[in-house]
Amino acid sequence: SQQGEEDPQALSIQEGENATMNCSYKTSINNLQWYRQNSGRGLVHLILIRSNEREKHSGRLRVTLDTSKKSSSLLITASRAADTASYFCATANSGGSNYKLTFGKGTLLTVNP
Amino acid sequence: NAGVTQTPKFQVLKTGQSMTLQCAQDMNHEYMSWYRQDPGMGLRLIHYSVGAGITDQGEVPNGYNVSRSTTEDFPLRLLSAAPSQTSVYFCASGRGQGSYEQYFGPGTRLTVT
């Protein structure tokens, strides 16, 4: 069963704008990760946030985690056409292995030049 | 480093045939896993391994076998292919030792007719 659910399912923006994607999950987690998938390719790890963290930054990426609401958001600032991809959140559930990830269905981001 | 490699890239099977999808990594990672991705879905974990000689089931293990005799290789065997196993299969590896990000291969697109 899917643990994470991303919202929106699809997002289309202009280059230079910010993109925000949300992820909700159902059970307690150890960590939450975001991955990017370009069309026809494998997934690429973007950022990991642990359950005791509230916010992390990596370059143009900002991730927040609200464990009380069981939700996370991924913000991409100053988007570029090369950011066009699907973005997935993945959770490692509490009490389980940190390596057993449960993925959401993803948000398809299109950045128009 | 080649990273995570998967062969073949594409495969067509008839119902009832068996085959092995190959996965290898040259990063000396402890953790390896197999996922399947169906259209419009996130990834679902099939089997995973936390080290040579150790494997465990994921969310959708039925119809698949794995073994891990070396650190580098983690083949996935389809015992008797069914149309429901038509999917894109991704292998991933992770360093372990407290590092939970996973590195994905390029995928194998399997069609069962």
PDB file of C-alpha atoms in Angstrom:
ATOM      1  CA  SER A   1       0.000   0.000   0.000  1.00  0.00           C
ATOM      2  CA  GLN A   2       1.179   3.546  -0.671  1.00  0.00           C
ATOM      3  CA  GLN A   3       2.335   5.318   2.465  1.00  0.00           C
ATOM      4  CA  GLY A   4       3.028   8.712   0.951  1.00  0.00           C
ATOM      5  CA  GLU A   5       0.633  10.672  -1.191  1.00  0.00           C
ATOM      6  CA  GLU A   6       1.997  13.630  -3.114  1.00  0.00           C
ATOM      7  CA  ASP A   7      -0.036  16.685  -3.911  1.00  0.00           C
ATOM      8  CA  PRO A   8      -0.562  17.994  -6.503  1.00  0.00           C
ATOM      9  CA  GLN A   9      -0.358  15.119  -8.986  1.00  0.00           C
ATOM     10  CA  ALA A  10       0.861  17.540 -11.641  1.00  0.00           C
ATOM     11  CA  LEU A  11       2.272  21.052 -11.510  1.00  0.00           C
ATOM     12  CA  SER A  12       3.167  23.371 -14.397  1.00  0.00           C
ATOM     13  CA  ILE A  13       5.112  26.580 -13.790  1.00  0.00           C
ATOM     14  CA  GLN A  14       7.299  29.083 -15.612  1.00  0.00           C
ATOM     15  CA  GLU A  15      11.061  29.112 -15.346  1.00  0.00           C
ATOM     16  CA  GLY A  16      12.187  31.214 -12.416  1.00  0.00           C
ATOM     17  CA  GLU A  17       9.093  30.530 -10.321  1.00  0.00           C
ATOM     18  CA  ASN A  18       9.097  28.443  -7.159  1.00  0.00           C
ATOM     19  CA  ALA A  19       7.555  24.973  -7.065  1.00  0.00           C
ATOM     20  CA  THR A  20       6.048  23.460  -3.941  1.00  0.00           C
ATOM     21  CA  MET A  21       5.066  19.817  -3.632  1.00  0.00           C
ATOM     22  CA  ASN A  22       3.472  18.205  -0.623  1.00  0.00           C
ATOM     23  CA  CYS A  23       3.567  14.700   0.767  1.00  0.00           C
ATOM     24  CA  SER A  24       1.268  13.198   3.362  1.00  0.00           C
ATOM     25  CA  TYR A  25       1.813   9.863   5.041  1.00  0.00           C
ATOM     26  CA  LYS A  26      -0.124   7.625   7.375  1.00  0.00           C
ATOM     27  CA  THR A  27       2.131   6.050   9.990  1.00  0.00           C
ATOM     28  CA  SER A  28       5.039   7.210  12.151  1.00  0.00           C
ATOM     29  CA  ILE A  29       8.328   7.414  10.341  1.00  0.00           C
ATOM     30  CA  ASN A  30      12.056   7.286  10.971  1.00  0.00           C
ATOM     31  CA  ASN A  31      12.913   9.428   7.989  1.00  0.00           C
ATOM     32  CA  LEU A  32      11.422  10.851   4.815  1.00  0.00           C
ATOM     33  CA  GLN A  33      13.272  11.192   1.539  1.00  0.00           C
ATOM     34  CA  TRP A  34      12.590  12.980  -1.729  1.00  0.00           C
ATOM     35  CA  TYR A  35      13.651  11.553  -5.085  1.00  0.00           C
ATOM     36  CA  ARG A  36      13.537  12.901  -8.631  1.00  0.00           C
ATOM     37  CA  GLN A  37      12.875  10.806 -11.722  1.00  0.00           C
ATOM     38  CA  ASN A  38      13.460  12.125 -15.202  1.00  0.00           C
ATOM     39  CA  SER A  39      11.363  10.503 -17.902  1.00  0.00           C
ATOM     40  CA  GLY A  40      12.548   6.984 -18.645  1.00  0.00           C
ATOM     41  CA  ARG A  41      15.319   7.073 -16.057  1.00  0.00           C
ATOM     42  CA  GLY A  42      16.035   5.777 -12.584  1.00  0.00           C
ATOM     43  CA  LEU A  43      15.404   7.759  -9.423  1.00  0.00           C
ATOM     44  CA  VAL A  44      17.911  10.199  -8.000  1.00  0.00           C
ATOM     45  CA  HIS A  45      18.071  10.961  -4.291  1.00  0.00           C
ATOM     46  CA  LEU A  46      17.550  14.637  -3.468  1.00  0.00           C
ATOM     47  CA  ILE A  47      17.332  15.030   0.286  1.00  0.00           C
ATOM     48  CA  LEU A  48      16.586  13.122   3.495  1.00  0.00           C
ATOM     49  CA  ILE A  49      14.963  14.554   6.603  1.00  0.00           C
ATOM     50  CA  ARG A  50      14.855  12.627   9.866  1.00  0.00           C
ATOM     51  CA  SER A  51      11.813  12.474  12.096  1.00  0.00           C
ATOM     52  CA  ASN A  52      13.420  14.760  14.696  1.00  0.00           C
ATOM     53  CA  GLU A  53      14.199  17.456  12.123  1.00  0.00           C
ATOM     54  CA  ARG A  54      11.808  20.156  10.950  1.00  0.00           C
ATOM     55  CA  GLU A  55      13.590  21.728   8.004  1.00  0.00           C
ATOM     56  CA  LYS A  56      16.563  21.005   5.731  1.00  0.00           C
ATOM     57  CA  HIS A  57      18.135  22.871   2.870  1.00  0.00           C
ATOM     58  CA  SER A  58      20.231  21.680  -0.042  1.00  0.00           C
ATOM     59  CA  GLY A  59      21.041  24.211  -2.742  1.00  0.00           C
ATOM     60  CA  ARG A  60      17.713  25.352  -4.228  1.00  0.00           C
ATOM     61  CA  LEU A  61      15.797  22.690  -2.298  1.00  0.00           C
ATOM     62  CA  ARG A  62      14.030  23.226   1.004  1.00  0.00           C
ATOM     63  CA  VAL A  63      12.250  20.394   2.772  1.00  0.00           C
ATOM     64  CA  THR A  64      10.016  20.706   5.790  1.00  0.00           C
ATOM     65  CA  LEU A  65       8.571  17.975   7.966  1.00  0.00           C
ATOM     66  CA  ASP A  66       5.588  18.243  10.297  1.00  0.00           C
ATOM     67  CA  THR A  67       5.268  14.944  12.146  1.00  0.00           C
ATOM     68  CA  SER A  68       2.150  16.087  13.998  1.00  0.00           C
ATOM     69  CA  LYS A  69       0.366  16.487  10.654  1.00  0.00           C
ATOM     70  CA  LYS A  70       2.252  13.608   9.053  1.00  0.00           C
ATOM     71  CA  SER A  71       3.224  15.788   6.126  1.00  0.00           C
ATOM     72  CA  SER A  72       6.259  17.122   4.309  1.00  0.00           C
ATOM     73  CA  SER A  73       6.812  19.712   1.625  1.00  0.00           C
ATOM     74  CA  LEU A  74       9.509  20.122  -1.001  1.00  0.00           C
ATOM     75  CA  LEU A  75      10.192  23.632  -2.268  1.00  0.00           C
ATOM     76  CA  ILE A  76      12.317  24.176  -5.376  1.00  0.00           C
ATOM     77  CA  THR A  77      13.272  27.820  -5.728  1.00  0.00           C
ATOM     78  CA  ALA A  78      14.073  29.628  -8.970  1.00  0.00           C
ATOM     79  CA  SER A  79      13.059  26.635 -11.060  1.00  0.00           C
ATOM     80  CA  ARG A  80      14.766  25.752 -14.326  1.00  0.00           C
ATOM     81  CA  ALA A  81      13.590  23.783 -17.347  1.00  0.00           C
ATOM     82  CA  ALA A  82      16.004  21.040 -16.247  1.00  0.00           C
ATOM     83  CA  ASP A  83      13.925  20.591 -13.063  1.00  0.00           C
ATOM     84  CA  THR A  84      11.152  19.080 -15.200  1.00  0.00           C
ATOM     85  CA  ALA A  85      10.696  15.591 -13.728  1.00  0.00           C
ATOM     86  CA  SER A  86       8.550  13.505 -11.414  1.00  0.00           C
ATOM     87  CA  TYR A  87       9.195  13.951  -7.710  1.00  0.00           C
ATOM     88  CA  PHE A  88       8.507  11.222  -5.166  1.00  0.00           C
ATOM     89  CA  CYS A  89       8.488  11.198  -1.414  1.00  0.00           C
ATOM     90  CA  ALA A  90       9.488   7.976   0.319  1.00  0.00           C
ATOM     91  CA  THR A  91       9.155   7.068   3.980  1.00  0.00           C
ATOM     92  CA  ALA A  92      10.955   4.633   6.243  1.00  0.00           C
ATOM     93  CA  ASN A  93       8.437   3.611   8.861  1.00  0.00           C
ATOM     94  CA  SER A  94       9.095   3.588  12.598  1.00  0.00           C
ATOM     95  CA  GLY A  95       9.841   0.142  13.917  1.00  0.00           C
ATOM     96  CA  GLY A  96      11.002  -1.022  10.522  1.00  0.00           C
ATOM     97  CA  SER A  97      14.189  -0.938   8.559  1.00  0.00           C
ATOM     98  CA  ASN A  98      15.453   2.477   7.481  1.00  0.00           C
ATOM     99  CA  TYR A  99      16.127   0.868   4.136  1.00  0.00           C
ATOM    100  CA  LYS A 100      12.568  -0.308   3.466  1.00  0.00           C
ATOM    101  CA  LEU A 101      11.087   2.666   1.689  1.00  0.00           C
ATOM    102  CA  THR A 102       7.434   3.199   0.833  1.00  0.00           C
ATOM    103  CA  PHE A 103       6.968   5.558  -2.096  1.00  0.00           C
ATOM    104  CA  GLY A 104       4.120   7.839  -3.026  1.00  0.00           C
ATOM    105  CA  LYS A 105       2.726   8.149  -6.541  1.00  0.00           C
ATOM    106  CA  GLY A 106       4.663  11.292  -7.325  1.00  0.00           C
ATOM    107  CA  THR A 107       4.171  14.828  -8.574  1.00  0.00           C
ATOM    108  CA  LEU A 108       4.917  15.539 -12.224  1.00  0.00           C
ATOM    109  CA  LEU A 109       6.573  18.955 -12.413  1.00  0.00           C
ATOM    110  CA  THR A 110       6.803  20.750 -15.747  1.00  0.00           C
ATOM    111  CA  VAL A 111       8.907  23.897 -15.904  1.00  0.00           C
ATOM    112  CA  ASN A 112       8.218  25.894 -19.041  1.00  0.00           C
ATOM    113  CA  PRO A 113      11.057  27.966 -20.535  1.00  0.00           C
TER     114      PRO A 113
ATOM    115  CA  ASN B   1      32.441   3.857 -10.723  1.00  0.00           C
ATOM    116  CA  ALA B   2      29.644   2.493 -12.901  1.00  0.00           C
ATOM    117  CA  GLY B   3      27.209   2.774  -9.959  1.00  0.00           C
ATOM    118  CA  VAL B   4      24.199   0.460 -10.202  1.00  0.00           C
ATOM    119  CA  THR B   5      23.881  -1.416 -13.469  1.00  0.00           C
ATOM    120  CA  GLN B   6      20.935  -3.466 -14.668  1.00  0.00           C
ATOM    121  CA  THR B   7      20.589  -5.875 -17.560  1.00  0.00           C
ATOM    122  CA  PRO B   8      18.734  -6.247 -19.787  1.00  0.00           C
ATOM    123  CA  LYS B   9      17.210  -2.817 -20.519  1.00  0.00           C
ATOM    124  CA  PHE B  10      14.191  -4.348 -22.245  1.00  0.00           C
ATOM    125  CA  GLN B  11      12.707  -7.840 -22.196  1.00  0.00           C
ATOM    126  CA  VAL B  12       9.613  -9.477 -23.621  1.00  0.00           C
ATOM    127  CA  LEU B  13       8.481 -12.773 -22.131  1.00  0.00           C
ATOM    128  CA  LYS B  14       5.635 -15.125 -22.806  1.00  0.00           C
ATOM    129  CA  THR B  15       3.370 -16.163 -19.951  1.00  0.00           C
ATOM    130  CA  GLY B  16       4.937 -19.004 -18.007  1.00  0.00           C
ATOM    131  CA  GLN B  17       8.528 -18.308 -19.009  1.00  0.00           C
ATOM    132  CA  SER B  18      11.170 -17.669 -16.372  1.00  0.00           C
ATOM    133  CA  MET B  19      14.038 -15.248 -16.416  1.00  0.00           C
ATOM    134  CA  THR B  20      16.533 -13.426 -14.237  1.00  0.00           C
ATOM    135  CA  LEU B  21      16.993  -9.688 -14.097  1.00  0.00           C
ATOM    136  CA  GLN B  22      20.559  -8.805 -13.257  1.00  0.00           C
ATOM    137  CA  CYS B  23      21.688  -6.049 -10.901  1.00  0.00           C
ATOM    138  CA  ALA B  24      25.219  -5.170  -9.896  1.00  0.00           C
ATOM    139  CA  GLN B  25      26.816  -2.330  -7.951  1.00  0.00           C
ATOM    140  CA  ASP B  26      30.469  -1.424  -7.618  1.00  0.00           C
ATOM    141  CA  MET B  27      30.207   0.886  -4.610  1.00  0.00           C
ATOM    142  CA  ASN B  28      30.595  -1.831  -1.954  1.00  0.00           C
ATOM    143  CA  HIS B  29      27.128  -1.018  -0.645  1.00  0.00           C
ATOM    144  CA  GLU B  30      25.607  -3.213   2.046  1.00  0.00           C
ATOM    145  CA  TYR B  31      22.004  -2.690   1.080  1.00  0.00           C
ATOM    146  CA  MET B  32      20.353  -3.670  -2.205  1.00  0.00           C
ATOM    147  CA  SER B  33      16.731  -3.803  -3.225  1.00  0.00           C
ATOM    148  CA  TRP B  34      14.324  -4.401  -6.084  1.00  0.00           C
ATOM    149  CA  TYR B  35      11.300  -2.234  -6.848  1.00  0.00           C
ATOM    150  CA  ARG B  36       8.663  -2.323  -9.534  1.00  0.00           C
ATOM    151  CA  GLN B  37       7.015   0.761 -10.998  1.00  0.00           C
ATOM    152  CA  ASP B  38       3.673   0.583 -12.735  1.00  0.00           C
ATOM    153  CA  PRO B  39       2.127   3.437 -14.773  1.00  0.00           C
ATOM    154  CA  GLY B  40       1.014   6.323 -12.608  1.00  0.00           C
ATOM    155  CA  MET B  41       2.310   4.616  -9.489  1.00  0.00           C
ATOM    156  CA  GLY B  42       5.211   5.086  -7.207  1.00  0.00           C
ATOM    157  CA  LEU B  43       7.680   2.327  -6.617  1.00  0.00           C
ATOM    158  CA  ARG B  44       6.778  -0.793  -4.661  1.00  0.00           C
ATOM    159  CA  LEU B  45       9.410  -2.833  -2.873  1.00  0.00           C
ATOM    160  CA  ILE B  46       9.708  -6.460  -3.992  1.00  0.00           C
ATOM    161  CA  HIS B  47      12.697  -7.847  -2.033  1.00  0.00           C
ATOM    162  CA  TYR B  48      15.688  -6.383  -0.294  1.00  0.00           C
ATOM    163  CA  SER B  49      19.001  -7.440   1.201  1.00  0.00           C
ATOM    164  CA  VAL B  50      21.030  -5.914   4.020  1.00  0.00           C
ATOM    165  CA  GLY B  51      24.150  -7.899   3.188  1.00  0.00           C
ATOM    166  CA  ALA B  52      25.499 -10.961   1.432  1.00  0.00           C
ATOM    167  CA  GLY B  53      23.482 -14.023   2.400  1.00  0.00           C
ATOM    168  CA  ILE B  54      20.624 -11.986   3.906  1.00  0.00           C
ATOM    169  CA  THR B  55      17.391 -11.264   2.039  1.00  0.00           C
ATOM    170  CA  ASP B  56      13.864 -10.353   3.058  1.00  0.00           C
ATOM    171  CA  GLN B  57      10.515  -9.695   1.479  1.00  0.00           C
ATOM    172  CA  GLY B  58       9.103  -6.324   0.647  1.00  0.00           C
ATOM    173  CA  GLU B  59       5.558  -5.261  -0.138  1.00  0.00           C
ATOM    174  CA  VAL B  60       4.983  -7.339  -3.311  1.00  0.00           C
ATOM    175  CA  PRO B  61       7.237 -10.452  -3.194  1.00  0.00           C
ATOM    176  CA  ASN B  62       4.939 -13.058  -4.744  1.00  0.00           C
ATOM    177  CA  GLY B  63       6.224 -14.530  -7.999  1.00  0.00           C
ATOM    178  CA  TYR B  64       9.795 -13.324  -7.430  1.00  0.00           C
ATOM    179  CA  ASN B  65      12.884 -14.881  -5.867  1.00  0.00           C
ATOM    180  CA  VAL B  66      16.184 -13.302  -4.897  1.00  0.00           C
ATOM    181  CA  SER B  67      19.524 -14.378  -3.540  1.00  0.00           C
ATOM    182  CA  ARG B  68      22.637 -12.453  -2.580  1.00  0.00           C
ATOM    183  CA  SER B  69      25.756 -14.543  -2.712  1.00  0.00           C
ATOM    184  CA  THR B  70      28.109 -11.564  -3.147  1.00  0.00           C
ATOM    185  CA  THR B  71      28.059  -7.939  -2.038  1.00  0.00           C
ATOM    186  CA  GLU B  72      28.028  -6.771  -5.658  1.00  0.00           C
ATOM    187  CA  ASP B  73      25.188  -8.766  -7.213  1.00  0.00           C
ATOM    188  CA  PHE B  74      21.489  -9.061  -6.449  1.00  0.00           C
ATOM    189  CA  PRO B  75      19.590 -10.916  -9.206  1.00  0.00           C
ATOM    190  CA  LEU B  76      15.795 -11.030  -9.336  1.00  0.00           C
ATOM    191  CA  ARG B  77      14.221 -14.221 -10.660  1.00  0.00           C
ATOM    192  CA  LEU B  78      10.759 -14.413 -12.154  1.00  0.00           C
ATOM    193  CA  LEU B  79       9.678 -17.997 -11.669  1.00  0.00           C
ATOM    194  CA  SER B  80       6.715 -18.195 -14.069  1.00  0.00           C
ATOM    195  CA  ALA B  81       6.005 -14.864 -15.730  1.00  0.00           C
ATOM    196  CA  ALA B  82       2.460 -13.487 -15.704  1.00  0.00           C
ATOM    197  CA  PRO B  83       1.003 -10.451 -17.514  1.00  0.00           C
ATOM    198  CA  SER B  84       0.572  -8.792 -14.097  1.00  0.00           C
ATOM    199  CA  GLN B  85       4.364  -8.677 -13.859  1.00  0.00           C
ATOM    200  CA  THR B  86       4.582  -6.327 -16.820  1.00  0.00           C
ATOM    201  CA  SER B  87       6.351  -3.358 -15.283  1.00  0.00           C
ATOM    202  CA  VAL B  88       9.558  -1.384 -15.029  1.00  0.00           C
ATOM    203  CA  TYR B  89      11.946  -2.908 -12.518  1.00  0.00           C
ATOM    204  CA  PHE B  90      14.484  -0.850 -10.621  1.00  0.00           C
ATOM    205  CA  CYS B  91      17.382  -2.077  -8.564  1.00  0.00           C
ATOM    206  CA  ALA B  92      18.830   0.177  -5.875  1.00  0.00           C
ATOM    207  CA  SER B  93      21.700   0.078  -3.436  1.00  0.00           C
ATOM    208  CA  GLY B  94      22.568   1.921  -0.252  1.00  0.00           C
ATOM    209  CA  ARG B  95      25.754   2.310   1.737  1.00  0.00           C
ATOM    210  CA  GLY B  96      24.167   1.396   5.035  1.00  0.00           C
ATOM    211  CA  GLN B  97      26.016   2.218   8.264  1.00  0.00           C
ATOM    212  CA  GLY B  98      23.562   4.994   9.051  1.00  0.00           C
ATOM    213  CA  SER B  99      23.383   6.402   5.519  1.00  0.00           C
ATOM    214  CA  TYR B 100      19.921   5.731   4.128  1.00  0.00           C
ATOM    215  CA  GLU B 101      19.911   7.312   0.687  1.00  0.00           C
ATOM    216  CA  GLN B 102      19.537   4.841  -2.147  1.00  0.00           C
ATOM    217  CA  TYR B 103      21.162   4.815  -5.578  1.00  0.00           C
ATOM    218  CA  PHE B 104      19.024   3.542  -8.414  1.00  0.00           C
ATOM    219  CA  GLY B 105      19.866   1.720 -11.609  1.00  0.00           C
ATOM    220  CA  PRO B 106      18.395   2.742 -14.987  1.00  0.00           C
ATOM    221  CA  GLY B 107      15.659   0.132 -14.912  1.00  0.00           C
ATOM    222  CA  THR B 108      14.528  -2.899 -16.913  1.00  0.00           C
ATOM    223  CA  ARG B 109      11.298  -2.620 -18.877  1.00  0.00           C
ATOM    224  CA  LEU B 110       9.592  -6.025 -18.866  1.00  0.00           C
ATOM    225  CA  THR B 111       6.573  -6.974 -20.938  1.00  0.00           C
ATOM    226  CA  VAL B 112       4.809 -10.295 -20.405  1.00  0.00           C
ATOM    227  CA  THR B 113       2.438 -11.338 -23.165  1.00  0.00           C
TER     228      THR B 113
END
